[in-house]
Amino acid sequence: MEEKDYKYLFNINSPEDLRKLPRAVLPQVCNELRNYLIDTVTQTGGHFGAGLGVVELTVALHYIMNTPEDKIIFDVGHQAYPHKILTGRRDELKTIRKKGGLSGFPKIKESVYDAFGTGHASTSISAALGIATARDINKENYRVAAVIGDGSMTGGMAYEAMNNCGFQKRKVLIILNDNFFSIDKNISAFSNYFNKVFTSNTAMTVRENLWNAMGKMSSGDRLRKFASRLEDSIKAIITPGVLFETLGFNYFGPINGNNIYKLVDILEKIKDLNGPAFLHIMTEKGKGYLPAEEDKQKLHAIGMPISVTDKVDQNNNELNSYSNIFGEALTEICEQNSKVVAITAAMADGTGLNILQKKYPEKVIDVGIAEGHAVTYAGGIATQGIIPVVAIYSTFLQRAYDSIIHDIALQDLQVVFALDRAGLVGEDGPTHHGTFDMAYLRTIPKMIIMAPRNGRELRNMLYSAVNLYKGQPSSIRFPRGKTTTVTNEAFQEIPCGKSELLLAGTDTAIIAVGSMVKTAMKAAKLLKEYGIFTEVIDARFIKPLDNDMLNDVFSRFSTIFTIEEGQMIGGFGSAVAEYAYEVKYKGDINIIGLPDRFIEHGTQKELLTECGLDSQSLADKVKNVLQNILK
């Protein structure tokens, strides 16, 4: 659609412009917003389904609330694209998730309308309560609303925050966007009727007057208790909100979250309630775009078109994603070993466990978005001789750090962590880059940390972690992306802490780990053209180090390089430097990795080049260091 086809949207440059419109045109605004989202994201790629589902809610919130003075916090942030369009970033949406463009998530530094940066699940209620607390301390009077999805409501942090909301009794609105569970039509009709009754101006006025009148009677306390019990009993029969009422919320819903008039009406009525309020809405994920409605999982996000080079490498070898190779390998292992199970935190498809799930559904246990629980739960399983493989993105495993230390490593439990999306993931940016796992896991006693250079090593590391490294926790970090497909190949055990020499050299050595091994091999080829013969070693293990290999390298080279796709502070290079200090190595160690800052979004290739982790940058670094030494 062209700009002329948008009667209202292209005149909305801020929520203030939206609030000037009559209510009668809001359905048309929603249609235009949904069409613009479809037109743009299908061309650029990005998170899609969740945003389509909350178009009406986003319009209603900005229409009723006085943003940016009033604050809206979107949990995770996948659903924030309509919010960005309405808050002055419409024309920039075509740059979303591109280097230098809009972030794919709410970001404080990007807009005054983004009240809190998100990217991980179940954080919005805690953040909203924190903002409300600061508001009250500062004696201000703005509204605070958190929008959280049914998936994020499986996270324990959300319930901890709701419990605290009920205790503190501050004015804060929590909106549950429920786009997964269906509601029986009859119950929904009762709920809608009940909702109209309890949120009508008359009912709310009568309720408040009766409450005050009962307080003045001699038996007022008993009457109030009876009235409260009676209301609770009625609500328990005809609404699903008993839990939220018990936690101290005024509960309203469920209502149709794709009906703009109903949303505006109820938000208008409850926006200024004293104390915490909970609005439960039902929406359709992917609404308005048939492919997204029919396949909500695959159309959660849209990537860029896949080219031929994404399917084969330069030698015409077929490629497969690391996630799929992991899933296929684990399926083979489960066929051989009945004592192996897999655990996911609501990411079976994203981590490749859907492959195992299709063949052996009983082998995959989904605990919901609850990473800390997933890890401790795995520990409980491991105490009984079952070997759990916990498949979680590197960035999300950060949320379970105490559980890894206290509930796994301290108790010598054999739990295998498969860390998908390790390293720079690309367009999702700093909330999703898996840059810290080597550093945060390396400090844990007894933890084995591995990184495969290709699909074959991933298979063999997974097999070894299950069958060879008994009584020890282990982690395997692998990147987002593709590698050569491995099929019909027997597993081979990898001795714990054993590296592999890939290329002999005489001038210097590059010790690489994981995804950077391929980069090191390409750099060595470039360096050979300069007359520099470089040894390349695949470390394979971040912990334990191959000390025999290091002693040999230290004895033969006065200058060495380490390279990793992870944070340099506390990472693989730091481990090598620590060992060099221990054995009093007199040579020069050059650590190459990610700098001490958060890396913004862009393509993986762009970000690797920016950080000096491409083959040309590595070759230039090696050449410059060696030339300076010769001088």
XYZ file of C-alpha atoms in Angstrom:
631
model
C 0.000 0.000 0.000
C 1.096 3.550 -0.714
C 1.025 6.510 1.650
C -2.166 7.805 0.034
C -3.941 4.610 1.118
C -3.383 5.501 4.787
C -5.992 8.110 5.682
C -5.029 8.484 9.354
C -1.764 6.660 10.103
C 0.539 9.028 8.220
C -0.880 11.943 10.172
C -0.036 10.278 13.491
C 3.493 11.301 14.419
C 2.991 10.929 18.164
C 0.342 9.556 20.533
C -0.837 13.136 21.019
C -1.982 13.132 17.374
C -3.800 9.835 18.002
C -5.614 11.245 21.020
C -7.050 14.096 18.904
C -9.020 11.631 16.783
C -12.648 10.709 17.545
C -13.297 7.210 18.848
C -15.353 6.405 15.765
C -12.246 6.282 13.537
C -10.135 4.061 15.819
C -11.073 0.822 13.993
C -9.772 2.386 10.772
C -6.573 3.472 12.551
C -6.120 -0.145 13.707
C -6.655 -1.472 10.185
C -4.110 0.948 8.769
C -1.621 0.177 11.505
C -1.961 -3.549 10.915
C -1.598 -3.139 7.143
C 1.466 -0.953 7.539
C 3.039 -3.502 9.868
C 2.402 -6.281 7.365
C 3.639 -4.225 4.410
C 6.845 -3.254 6.184
C 7.892 -6.345 8.130
C 7.241 -8.739 5.245
C 9.872 -6.713 3.374
C 12.386 -6.126 6.165
C 11.964 -9.173 8.386
C 11.436 -9.028 12.118
C 9.129 -10.135 14.902
C 5.676 -10.271 13.512
C 2.898 -12.350 15.035
C 2.789 -10.785 18.499
C 2.653 -7.240 17.124
C -0.276 -8.062 14.852
C -2.182 -9.395 17.860
C -1.822 -6.272 20.012
C -2.626 -3.569 17.455
C -5.933 -2.691 19.151
C -4.410 -2.811 22.628
C -1.545 -0.527 21.614
C -3.890 1.995 20.043
C -6.182 1.892 23.079
C -3.336 2.355 25.557
C -1.877 5.379 23.792
C -5.372 6.766 23.237
C -6.369 6.560 26.928
C -3.000 7.074 28.634
C -1.046 10.314 28.505
C 2.201 8.881 27.167
C 5.106 9.547 27.513
C 4.264 10.967 30.958
C 2.323 7.759 31.606
C 4.554 4.717 31.246
C 3.959 1.521 29.244
C 6.307 -1.448 29.671
C 6.086 -4.277 27.121
C 7.285 -7.652 28.399
C 9.923 -9.224 26.103
C 9.164 -6.585 23.467
C 8.319 -8.708 20.431
C 4.903 -7.022 20.400
C 6.261 -3.454 20.462
C 6.359 -2.739 16.707
C 2.889 -1.053 16.673
C 4.030 0.989 19.698
C 7.087 2.161 17.753
C 4.950 3.116 14.765
C 2.638 5.264 16.902
C 5.472 6.967 18.790
C 7.260 8.799 16.006
C 9.192 5.890 14.490
C 6.811 4.931 11.689
C 9.104 5.893 8.830
C 12.108 4.270 10.514
C 10.389 0.899 10.846
C 11.979 -0.192 7.565
C 15.354 -0.034 9.373
C 14.310 -2.259 12.269
C 17.007 -4.738 13.375
C 19.395 -3.387 10.727
C 22.780 -2.018 11.761
C 22.294 1.590 12.841
C 18.496 1.260 12.610
C 15.721 0.727 15.126
C 16.146 -1.942 17.763
C 13.813 -4.916 17.553
C 12.911 -4.336 21.195
C 11.956 -1.357 23.402
C 15.079 0.600 24.287
C 15.327 3.534 26.701
C 18.004 5.280 24.630
C 15.915 5.049 21.473
C 12.760 6.856 22.545
C 11.228 8.677 25.496
C 8.184 6.448 24.939
C 10.218 3.311 25.736
C 9.938 3.398 29.520
C 12.045 0.278 30.094
C 14.342 -1.802 27.895
C 13.235 -5.395 27.383
C 14.228 -8.515 25.489
C 13.938 -11.250 28.120
C 10.629 -12.536 29.444
C 8.740 -12.021 32.711
C 10.428 -8.731 33.692
C 7.704 -6.162 32.972
C 5.732 -6.367 36.222
C 8.853 -5.942 38.356
C 9.924 -2.967 36.258
C 6.438 -1.422 36.362
C 6.281 -1.726 40.150
C 9.740 -0.170 40.403
C 8.672 2.789 38.255
C 5.488 3.180 40.315
C 7.537 3.151 43.505
C 9.797 5.924 42.188
C 6.695 7.872 41.134
C 5.309 7.707 44.667
C 8.645 8.601 46.262
C 8.845 11.635 43.974
C 5.204 12.515 44.770
C 4.214 12.385 41.103
C 0.931 11.144 39.669
C 1.427 9.418 36.334
C 0.046 5.999 35.413
C 2.116 2.847 34.911
C 1.025 -0.162 32.827
C 2.783 -3.443 32.064
C 1.749 -5.594 29.083
C 2.699 -9.237 29.569
C 1.883 -12.296 27.439
C 0.591 -15.653 28.597
C 3.976 -17.208 27.780
C 5.847 -14.764 30.009
C 3.356 -15.467 32.788
C 4.938 -18.907 33.170
C 8.053 -17.221 34.556
C 8.364 -17.214 38.334
C 9.640 -13.633 38.366
C 6.211 -12.452 37.165
C 4.522 -14.023 40.193
C 7.132 -12.721 42.604
C 6.420 -9.247 41.240
C 2.637 -9.671 41.417
C 2.894 -10.827 45.004
C 4.900 -7.698 45.803
C 2.381 -5.527 43.920
C -0.396 -6.873 46.110
C 1.628 -6.223 49.236
C 2.655 -2.674 48.304
C -0.803 -1.748 46.934
C 0.553 0.898 44.573
C -1.433 2.125 41.586
C -0.204 -0.012 38.708
C -2.039 -1.719 35.844
C -1.030 -5.177 34.628
C -2.470 -6.305 31.278
C -2.300 -10.003 30.479
C -2.318 -10.489 26.713
C -3.566 -14.046 26.438
C -3.176 -15.299 22.867
C -2.806 -19.025 23.455
C -5.597 -20.481 25.592
C -9.166 -20.439 24.306
C -12.097 -19.564 26.558
C -15.369 -21.467 26.432
C -18.028 -19.294 24.777
C -20.531 -19.628 27.625
C -18.003 -18.733 30.304
C -16.820 -15.839 28.179
C -20.385 -14.528 27.898
C -20.800 -14.662 31.662
C -17.468 -12.929 32.111
C -18.342 -10.161 29.664
C -21.632 -9.573 31.438
C -19.938 -9.590 34.843
C -17.279 -7.248 33.527
C -19.857 -4.748 32.282
C -21.648 -4.826 35.631
C -18.601 -4.386 37.816
C -16.919 -1.722 35.656
C -19.997 0.409 35.006
C -19.840 3.835 36.586
C -23.012 3.108 38.560
C -21.738 -0.188 39.962
C -18.358 1.243 40.924
C -20.002 4.232 42.643
C -22.500 2.015 44.500
C -19.733 -0.364 45.530
C -17.619 2.474 46.960
C -20.599 4.109 48.755
C -21.722 0.824 50.311
C -18.206 0.067 51.451
C -17.910 3.469 53.134
C -21.388 3.179 54.689
C -20.665 -0.262 56.128
C -17.494 1.093 57.714
C -19.541 3.596 59.730
C -21.883 0.958 61.212
C -21.227 -0.663 64.579
C -20.946 -4.031 62.888
C -19.143 -2.553 59.915
C -16.108 -4.811 59.974
C -18.256 -7.938 59.939
C -20.434 -6.574 57.151
C -17.394 -5.653 55.095
C -15.926 -9.116 55.544
C -19.240 -10.707 54.523
C -19.581 -8.447 51.477
C -16.013 -9.164 50.446
C -16.520 -12.926 50.787
C -19.769 -12.701 48.808
C -18.089 -10.768 45.974
C -15.152 -13.198 45.959
C -17.549 -16.154 45.750
C -19.388 -14.653 42.774
C -16.133 -13.873 40.991
C -14.805 -17.368 41.694
C -17.823 -18.835 39.894
C -17.832 -16.698 36.778
C -14.273 -15.449 36.257
C -10.803 -17.004 36.055
C -9.340 -14.156 38.112
C -9.385 -15.676 41.599
C -5.608 -16.102 41.665
C -5.025 -12.457 40.808
C -7.606 -11.263 43.310
C -5.898 -13.396 45.964
C -2.606 -11.685 45.137
C -4.229 -8.318 45.838
C -5.344 -7.159 42.365
C -8.658 -5.828 41.170
C -9.249 -8.290 38.338
C -11.150 -7.467 35.137
C -11.721 -9.788 32.219
C -11.254 -11.690 30.127
C -12.379 -9.414 27.296
C -11.840 -9.435 23.548
C -8.505 -7.704 23.112
C -9.050 -7.207 19.386
C -12.174 -5.078 19.949
C -10.931 -1.481 20.102
C -14.163 -0.073 21.558
C -14.239 -2.561 24.451
C -10.595 -1.876 25.216
C -11.014 1.889 25.222
C -14.106 1.632 27.412
C -12.557 -0.579 30.070
C -9.227 1.250 30.116
C -11.074 4.515 30.569
C -12.907 3.057 33.561
C -9.988 1.382 35.336
C -7.039 3.649 34.443
C -7.221 5.620 37.691
C -8.197 2.908 40.152
C -6.229 3.102 43.376
C -4.086 0.065 44.011
C -3.003 -2.655 41.578
C -5.401 -3.632 38.782
C -5.235 -6.637 36.471
C -6.851 -6.621 33.014
C -7.073 -9.953 31.201
C -7.535 -9.707 27.428
C -7.791 -12.380 24.747
C -6.093 -11.648 21.409
C -5.272 -13.522 18.226
C -1.570 -13.754 17.493
C -0.867 -12.899 13.858
C -4.317 -11.352 13.409
C -4.890 -9.889 9.973
C -2.173 -11.862 8.145
C -3.397 -15.319 7.138
C -0.007 -17.132 7.079
C 0.718 -15.859 10.607
C -2.753 -16.820 11.838
C -2.359 -20.341 10.460
C 1.209 -20.927 11.703
C 1.733 -18.869 14.851
C 5.063 -20.528 15.693
C 6.841 -20.082 12.353
C 5.406 -16.611 11.784
C 6.463 -15.446 15.257
C 9.268 -13.710 13.371
C 10.125 -13.321 9.703
C 13.695 -13.591 8.491
C 15.114 -12.231 5.273
C 14.783 -14.337 2.093
C 17.115 -17.334 1.987
C 19.573 -17.303 -0.898
C 21.214 -20.273 -2.604
C 24.436 -19.599 -0.701
C 22.543 -20.203 2.540
C 21.909 -23.802 1.445
C 25.354 -24.881 0.248
C 28.937 -23.831 0.971
C 31.634 -22.850 -1.530
C 32.384 -26.521 -2.211
C 28.694 -27.225 -2.884
C 28.337 -29.147 0.369
C 24.808 -29.069 1.804
C 24.433 -26.935 4.925
C 22.265 -27.430 7.972
C 21.692 -25.293 11.040
C 23.569 -26.065 14.248
C 20.184 -26.281 15.990
C 18.969 -28.989 13.616
C 22.230 -30.928 13.856
C 21.943 -30.811 17.645
C 18.337 -32.026 17.517
C 19.174 -34.855 15.126
C 22.190 -35.934 17.187
C 20.209 -35.932 20.429
C 17.512 -38.044 18.781
C 20.161 -40.614 17.828
C 21.592 -40.554 21.345
C 18.156 -41.075 22.889
C 17.641 -44.091 20.633
C 20.854 -45.566 22.035
C 20.440 -44.498 25.665
C 17.075 -44.711 27.438
C 18.431 -42.679 30.377
C 18.602 -39.396 28.414
C 15.872 -36.732 28.411
C 15.731 -33.180 27.091
C 14.460 -30.048 28.835
C 13.383 -26.810 27.172
C 12.131 -23.491 28.530
C 9.413 -22.932 25.899
C 11.926 -23.060 23.024
C 11.638 -26.563 21.546
C 11.482 -25.298 17.956
C 14.173 -22.654 18.439
C 16.700 -25.103 19.871
C 16.091 -28.035 17.544
C 14.347 -30.149 20.184
C 11.254 -30.265 17.977
C 13.102 -32.951 15.989
C 13.340 -35.178 19.069
C 9.828 -34.138 20.123
C 8.286 -35.396 16.888
C 9.859 -38.839 17.215
C 9.889 -39.275 21.005
C 7.530 -36.698 22.545
C 7.913 -38.219 26.001
C 11.647 -37.390 25.900
C 11.136 -33.598 25.700
C 9.944 -31.786 28.810
C 8.834 -28.171 28.363
C 8.824 -26.236 31.646
C 7.718 -22.911 30.136
C 9.647 -19.660 30.349
C 11.340 -20.545 33.611
C 15.074 -21.050 33.091
C 15.984 -21.134 36.770
C 13.364 -23.802 37.405
C 14.522 -25.724 34.308
C 18.061 -26.018 35.686
C 17.125 -26.999 39.254
C 14.507 -29.384 37.854
C 17.247 -30.963 35.726
C 19.344 -31.326 38.869
C 16.552 -33.246 40.549
C 16.287 -35.576 37.569
C 20.065 -36.115 37.537
C 20.092 -37.301 41.166
C 18.197 -40.379 40.044
C 20.564 -41.528 37.328
C 18.803 -39.875 34.382
C 20.940 -37.576 32.199
C 19.104 -34.348 31.324
C 20.167 -32.262 28.330
C 19.032 -28.678 28.951
C 18.745 -26.767 25.673
C 18.625 -23.002 26.281
C 19.904 -19.979 24.380
C 23.134 -18.664 25.855
C 21.597 -15.297 26.742
C 18.676 -16.926 28.593
C 20.847 -19.279 30.633
C 22.195 -16.171 32.368
C 18.908 -16.106 34.257
C 19.694 -19.437 35.933
C 23.218 -18.719 37.162
C 22.629 -19.467 40.849
C 20.832 -22.692 39.964
C 23.808 -23.854 37.879
C 26.225 -23.230 40.748
C 24.199 -24.356 43.735
C 21.912 -27.033 42.339
C 24.140 -28.647 39.689
C 27.895 -28.066 40.038
C 28.080 -28.091 43.839
C 26.352 -31.468 43.870
C 28.449 -33.080 41.116
C 25.411 -33.718 38.915
C 25.748 -34.750 35.284
C 23.618 -32.191 33.489
C 24.441 -31.271 29.890
C 23.782 -27.665 28.845
C 23.312 -27.083 25.116
C 23.836 -23.348 24.621
C 22.302 -22.366 21.312
C 22.856 -18.862 19.837
C 26.268 -18.499 21.493
C 28.156 -15.488 20.185
C 26.716 -12.670 18.095
C 23.210 -13.555 16.944
C 22.727 -10.576 14.649
C 19.562 -8.553 14.284
C 18.080 -9.238 17.740
C 20.934 -7.275 19.271
C 22.431 -7.017 22.755
C 19.538 -8.613 24.642
C 20.028 -11.802 22.631
C 23.768 -11.961 21.900
C 25.296 -14.946 23.686
C 28.569 -13.247 24.580
C 29.015 -13.947 28.287
C 28.612 -17.711 28.745
C 32.309 -18.635 28.547
C 33.116 -16.065 31.209
C 30.201 -16.758 33.532
C 30.531 -20.554 33.324
C 34.332 -20.708 33.490
C 34.350 -19.571 37.115
C 32.219 -22.533 38.217
C 34.261 -25.443 39.626
C 33.994 -28.764 37.740
C 32.138 -27.228 34.790
C 33.290 -28.563 31.404
C 32.921 -25.981 28.615
C 33.132 -26.926 24.931
C 32.677 -25.152 21.607
C 32.469 -27.074 18.312
C 33.921 -25.734 15.070
C 31.402 -27.622 12.923
C 28.475 -30.024 13.004
C 30.651 -33.124 13.387
C 32.274 -31.755 16.536
C 28.888 -30.739 17.923
C 27.632 -34.300 17.530
C 30.721 -35.812 19.119
C 30.799 -33.308 21.992
C 27.153 -34.031 22.800
C 27.786 -37.771 22.670
C 30.873 -37.443 24.900
C 29.080 -35.218 27.423
C 26.381 -37.854 27.814
C 28.506 -41.008 27.717
C 32.028 -40.052 28.788
C 32.031 -37.156 31.260
C 30.314 -38.940 34.129
C 29.357 -37.066 37.279
C 30.249 -33.640 35.867
C 28.171 -30.792 34.482
C 29.119 -29.745 30.962
C 28.134 -27.104 28.449
C 28.372 -27.007 24.675
C 28.113 -23.552 23.098
C 27.269 -23.311 19.420
C 26.373 -20.358 17.209
C 23.315 -19.290 15.315
C 23.887 -20.247 11.703
C 24.656 -23.135 9.413
C 27.453 -25.608 8.923
C 28.133 -28.655 6.763
C 25.454 -31.305 7.174
C 26.564 -34.480 8.941
C 24.593 -37.675 8.227
C 25.014 -41.394 8.876
C 28.265 -40.952 10.744
C 29.110 -42.878 13.897
C 29.733 -40.878 17.061
C 33.299 -40.584 18.336
C 34.339 -39.819 21.888
C 36.393 -36.679 22.512
C 38.727 -36.987 25.526
C 37.948 -34.250 28.020
C 40.170 -31.203 27.513
C 41.825 -32.430 24.320
C 42.509 -29.909 21.521
C 43.220 -30.635 17.858
C 46.040 -29.358 15.647
C 44.590 -28.348 12.285
C 47.535 -26.609 10.590
C 51.225 -26.711 11.456
C 53.192 -23.478 11.332
C 56.600 -22.009 12.117
C 56.087 -18.282 12.780
C 53.201 -17.996 15.199
C 50.153 -19.871 16.495
C 46.470 -19.009 16.597
C 44.514 -20.954 19.201
C 40.877 -20.616 18.234
C 37.667 -21.806 19.810
C 34.300 -22.667 18.281
C 33.084 -20.467 15.448
C 36.442 -18.687 15.247
C 38.321 -21.810 14.099
C 37.049 -21.344 10.559
C 38.029 -17.665 10.738
C 41.517 -18.619 11.931
C 41.988 -21.086 9.066
C 40.999 -18.433 6.516
C 43.319 -15.916 8.165
C 46.194 -18.408 8.029
C 45.646 -18.739 4.291
C 45.829 -14.952 3.916
C 48.940 -14.774 6.099
C 50.681 -17.389 3.963
C 50.458 -14.922 1.061
C 52.450 -12.495 3.243
C 55.052 -15.175 3.924
C 53.829 -15.826 7.470
C 53.318 -19.499 8.287
C 50.720 -19.774 11.037
C 49.868 -22.752 13.190
C 46.123 -23.142 13.855
C 44.791 -25.124 16.796
C 41.169 -25.903 17.550
C 41.062 -25.636 21.344
C 37.640 -27.338 21.503
C 37.611 -26.866 25.294
C 37.454 -23.594 27.174
C 37.603 -25.592 30.385
C 39.567 -27.667 31.109
C 42.400 -26.324 28.968
C 44.693 -28.645 27.079
C 47.800 -27.867 29.158
C 49.985 -30.270 27.174
C 49.136 -28.400 23.986
C 49.781 -25.032 25.627
C 53.135 -26.154 27.017
C 54.155 -27.261 23.532
C 53.003 -23.982 21.925
C 54.738 -21.916 24.628
C 57.983 -23.806 23.984
C 57.944 -23.135 20.227
C 56.500 -19.646 19.760
C 57.355 -16.318 21.344
C 54.124 -14.754 20.074
C 50.716 -16.441 20.065
C 47.123 -15.384 19.477
C 43.827 -16.552 20.941
C 40.482 -15.773 19.305
C 36.947 -16.329 20.554
C 33.426 -15.104 19.784
C 32.802 -14.074 23.354
C 33.665 -11.464 25.932
C 37.448 -11.144 26.318
C 37.211 -10.387 30.044
C 37.136 -13.753 31.785
C 36.864 -15.748 28.569
C 39.033 -18.294 26.765
C 41.962 -15.951 26.143
C 41.935 -14.983 29.823
C 42.158 -18.661 30.729
C 45.194 -19.108 28.472
C 46.838 -15.986 29.922
C 46.218 -17.221 33.472
C 47.888 -20.524 32.684
C 50.774 -18.734 30.956
C 51.333 -16.708 34.132
C 51.241 -19.895 36.182
C 53.946 -21.591 34.104
C 55.911 -18.341 33.681
C 55.631 -18.149 29.902
C 57.812 -15.227 28.748
C 56.234 -14.728 25.351
C 53.540 -12.409 24.066
C 49.859 -13.449 24.223
C 47.402 -11.469 22.091
C 43.791 -12.014 23.142
C 41.212 -11.331 20.427
C 37.514 -11.364 21.229
C 34.566 -9.119 21.908
C 35.276 -5.749 23.541
C 34.052 -4.634 26.969
C 30.785 -3.133 25.751
C 27.356 -4.212 24.600
C 27.275 -4.919 20.879
C 24.306 -3.404 19.046
C 22.230 -5.108 16.362
C 23.144 -5.761 12.741
C 23.851 -8.794 10.604
C 26.276 -11.323 12.040
C 28.773 -10.509 9.292
C 28.568 -6.773 9.979
C 29.050 -7.221 13.708
C 31.942 -9.674 13.396
C 33.728 -7.235 11.084
C 33.020 -4.336 13.453
C 34.573 -6.306 16.315
C 37.588 -7.465 14.313
C 36.531 -11.114 14.298
C 36.554 -11.639 10.533
C 39.430 -13.401 8.753
C 40.885 -10.269 7.141
C 40.945 -8.350 10.436
C 42.581 -11.304 12.174
C 45.223 -11.641 9.455
C 45.953 -7.898 9.635
C 46.250 -8.076 13.424
C 48.708 -10.978 13.294
C 50.784 -9.353 10.552
C 50.961 -5.989 12.359
C 51.960 -7.549 15.689
C 54.689 -9.672 14.116
C 56.023 -6.750 12.067
C 56.202 -4.558 15.172
C 58.145 -7.252 17.001
C 60.624 -7.551 14.120
C 61.146 -3.790 14.185
